[in-house]
Structures are given as structure tokens and as C-alpha cells.
Amino acid sequence: MNSKSEKIPFSIHRMIRQNLSKRNLTVSWLARKINIRPISLHQQLDRSTLQVNRLWSICQALELNIFQEIANRLERENQSQKAVEKGMELSQIDAEVDGLKKRIELLENENKTLKEVISLLKG
């Protein structure tokens, strides 16, 4: 991971808002549930970051495990990266196999020629 702040590939804030919307709940309802002012929660959901303790409170209030969603997405991203790396490895192996096939073909031709020369010398 880069030492500079990298953006995560999805919005936790959007996920929270979508969950609220799906359940016909408002940000104001959630703010009251976690004992903060609605304007404060609106501001926090508009920022690019969210403190873990605030996220924890939101997860509890919504009975939503955003941490699991983050873990699942991170695992999928890691698996995708591994697949890309393996793809690169496979292409390198394929190139090596092609080279070996050509070398075998050359050696077989050379062997065939040598057998012909030996048979001519014998006969």
C-alpha cells in the first residue's frame, strides 16, 4: 500500500446513506440514535474520512457490519491482484514453453540429420 493516502474503491459514506434509504430512515434519525447532532453527522458523511469510533457507532445503530463489507472487498481485491500476478507468471511460462518447443524441434531435426549421415557412412 502506498504511504500516501489511497482512496478505497468504494464509498463507506454512500453505503451508509444507501442503507438508510433502503430502510426508509434518515440521517437525522441515525444522528439521534448515536447521540450526535444531525448537522454533525451530515458533515461527517460529506467528508472523505470517517473515524473508526464513529463508524462503529453507526454500524451498531444500523445493525450493519461495514467492517465485514470492507474485509470482503479487500479480499476480492487481493484475489484479483493475485490472479493478475499469476496471469503474468503463466504468460512467462508459456513463452518459456514455446522456446523449449522450438529448441526440441531443432534438436529433433539435427538428430534426424545425424542419423541419415550415420546410415550413409555405414552403407
GROMACS .gro file of C-alpha atoms in nm:
model
  123
    1MET     CA    1   0.000   0.000   0.000
    2ASN     CA    2   0.127   0.346  -0.084
    3SER     CA    3   0.235   0.565   0.205
    4LYS     CA    4   0.024   0.846   0.066
    5SER     CA    5  -0.345   0.833   0.142
    6GLU     CA    6  -0.502   0.593  -0.106
    7LYS     CA    7  -0.870   0.608  -0.178
    8ILE     CA    8  -1.068   0.298  -0.108
    9PRO     CA    9  -1.252   0.161  -0.412
   10PHE     CA   10  -1.597   0.232  -0.269
   11SER     CA   11  -1.764   0.493  -0.053
   12ILE     CA   12  -1.846   0.397   0.304
   13HIS     CA   13  -2.048   0.716   0.325
   14ARG     CA   14  -2.255   0.616   0.022
   15MET     CA   15  -2.304   0.269   0.170
   16ILE     CA   16  -2.440   0.424   0.492
   17ARG     CA   17  -2.672   0.658   0.304
   18GLN     CA   18  -2.797   0.376   0.078
   19ASN     CA   19  -2.865   0.158   0.382
   20LEU     CA   20  -3.061   0.439   0.543
   21SER     CA   21  -3.257   0.499   0.225
   22LYS     CA   22  -3.332   0.130   0.174
   23ARG     CA   23  -3.475   0.116   0.527
   24ASN     CA   24  -3.661   0.449   0.490
   25LEU     CA   25  -3.450   0.604   0.765
   26THR     CA   26  -3.293   0.949   0.770
   27VAL     CA   27  -2.953   1.079   0.866
   28SER     CA   28  -3.131   1.275   1.140
   29TRP     CA   29  -3.275   0.950   1.281
   30LEU     CA   30  -2.928   0.794   1.279
   31ALA     CA   31  -2.776   1.102   1.444
   32ARG     CA   32  -3.028   1.083   1.728
   33LYS     CA   33  -2.962   0.709   1.760
   34ILE     CA   34  -2.588   0.764   1.808
   35ASN     CA   35  -2.636   1.077   2.021
   36ILE     CA   36  -2.491   1.347   1.797
   37ARG     CA   37  -2.641   1.647   1.626
   38PRO     CA   38  -2.784   1.576   1.278
   39ILE     CA   39  -2.576   1.855   1.122
   40SER     CA   40  -2.260   1.697   1.265
   41LEU     CA   41  -2.344   1.361   1.111
   42HIS     CA   42  -2.430   1.521   0.777
   43GLN     CA   43  -2.091   1.694   0.783
   44GLN     CA   44  -1.911   1.372   0.875
   45LEU     CA   45  -2.084   1.184   0.593
   46ASP     CA   46  -1.979   1.456   0.349
   47ARG     CA   47  -1.608   1.425   0.440
   48SER     CA   48  -1.371   1.183   0.271
   49THR     CA   49  -1.281   1.022   0.605
   50LEU     CA   50  -1.474   0.882   0.898
   51GLN     CA   51  -1.334   0.798   1.238
   52VAL     CA   52  -1.347   0.432   1.334
   53ASN     CA   53  -1.530   0.503   1.660
   54ARG     CA   54  -1.799   0.692   1.467
   55LEU     CA   55  -1.823   0.414   1.211
   56TRP     CA   56  -1.854   0.164   1.495
   57SER     CA   57  -2.149   0.359   1.642
   58ILE     CA   58  -2.316   0.377   1.302
   59CYS     CA   59  -2.271   0.003   1.249
   60GLN     CA   60  -2.430  -0.070   1.584
   61ALA     CA   61  -2.722   0.166   1.525
   62LEU     CA   62  -2.794   0.024   1.179
   63GLU     CA   63  -2.710  -0.335   1.274
   64LEU     CA   64  -2.482  -0.325   0.972
   65ASN     CA   65  -2.132  -0.469   0.955
   66ILE     CA   66  -1.949  -0.227   0.730
   67PHE     CA   67  -1.620  -0.369   0.858
   68GLN     CA   68  -1.714  -0.708   0.708
   69GLU     CA   69  -1.801  -0.541   0.379
   70ILE     CA   70  -1.462  -0.369   0.381
   71ALA     CA   71  -1.292  -0.702   0.457
   72ASN     CA   72  -1.486  -0.879   0.179
   73ARG     CA   73  -1.398  -0.614  -0.077
   74LEU     CA   74  -1.035  -0.614   0.031
   75GLU     CA   75  -1.021  -0.993  -0.005
   76ARG     CA   76  -1.174  -0.974  -0.355
   77GLU     CA   77  -0.921  -0.705  -0.449
   78ASN     CA   78  -0.633  -0.916  -0.316
   79GLN     CA   79  -0.758  -1.222  -0.507
   80SER     CA   80  -0.787  -1.016  -0.825
   81GLN     CA   81  -0.432  -0.890  -0.780
   82LYS     CA   82  -0.304  -1.245  -0.724
   83ALA     CA   83  -0.487  -1.359  -1.038
   84VAL     CA   84  -0.320  -1.081  -1.237
   85GLU     CA   85   0.019  -1.179  -1.097
   86LYS     CA   86  -0.044  -1.545  -1.179
   87GLY     CA   87  -0.152  -1.443  -1.528
   88MET     CA   88   0.182  -1.272  -1.571
   89GLU     CA   89   0.358  -1.582  -1.441
   90LEU     CA   90   0.158  -1.800  -1.680
   91SER     CA   91   0.249  -1.582  -1.977
   92GLN     CA   92   0.616  -1.608  -1.881
   93ILE     CA   93   0.582  -1.987  -1.852
   94ASP     CA   94   0.402  -2.001  -2.189
   95ALA     CA   95   0.686  -1.804  -2.351
   96GLU     CA   96   0.943  -2.039  -2.199
   97VAL     CA   97   0.748  -2.346  -2.315
   98ASP     CA   98   0.731  -2.204  -2.669
   99GLY     CA   99   1.106  -2.151  -2.666
  100LEU     CA  100   1.165  -2.506  -2.543
  101LYS     CA  101   0.935  -2.647  -2.812
  102LYS     CA  102   1.137  -2.468  -3.080
  103ARG     CA  103   1.462  -2.598  -2.930
  104ILE     CA  104   1.323  -2.955  -2.923
  105GLU     CA  105   1.220  -2.923  -3.287
  106LEU     CA  106   1.570  -2.807  -3.382
  107LEU     CA  107   1.731  -3.090  -3.185
  108GLU     CA  108   1.497  -3.346  -3.345
  109ASN     CA  109   1.590  -3.217  -3.690
  110GLU     CA  110   1.957  -3.228  -3.600
  111ASN     CA  111   1.917  -3.582  -3.465
  112LYS     CA  112   1.738  -3.690  -3.783
  113THR     CA  113   2.019  -3.542  -3.997
  114LEU     CA  114   2.286  -3.715  -3.788
  115LYS     CA  115   2.106  -4.049  -3.822
  116GLU     CA  116   2.094  -4.003  -4.200
  117VAL     CA  117   2.468  -3.922  -4.208
  118ILE     CA  118   2.548  -4.229  -3.995
  119SER     CA  119   2.339  -4.453  -4.217
  120LEU     CA  120   2.517  -4.316  -4.529
  121LEU     CA  121   2.856  -4.371  -4.369
  122LYS     CA  122   2.765  -4.733  -4.286
  123GLY     CA  123   2.638  -4.818  -4.615
   0.00000   0.00000   0.00000
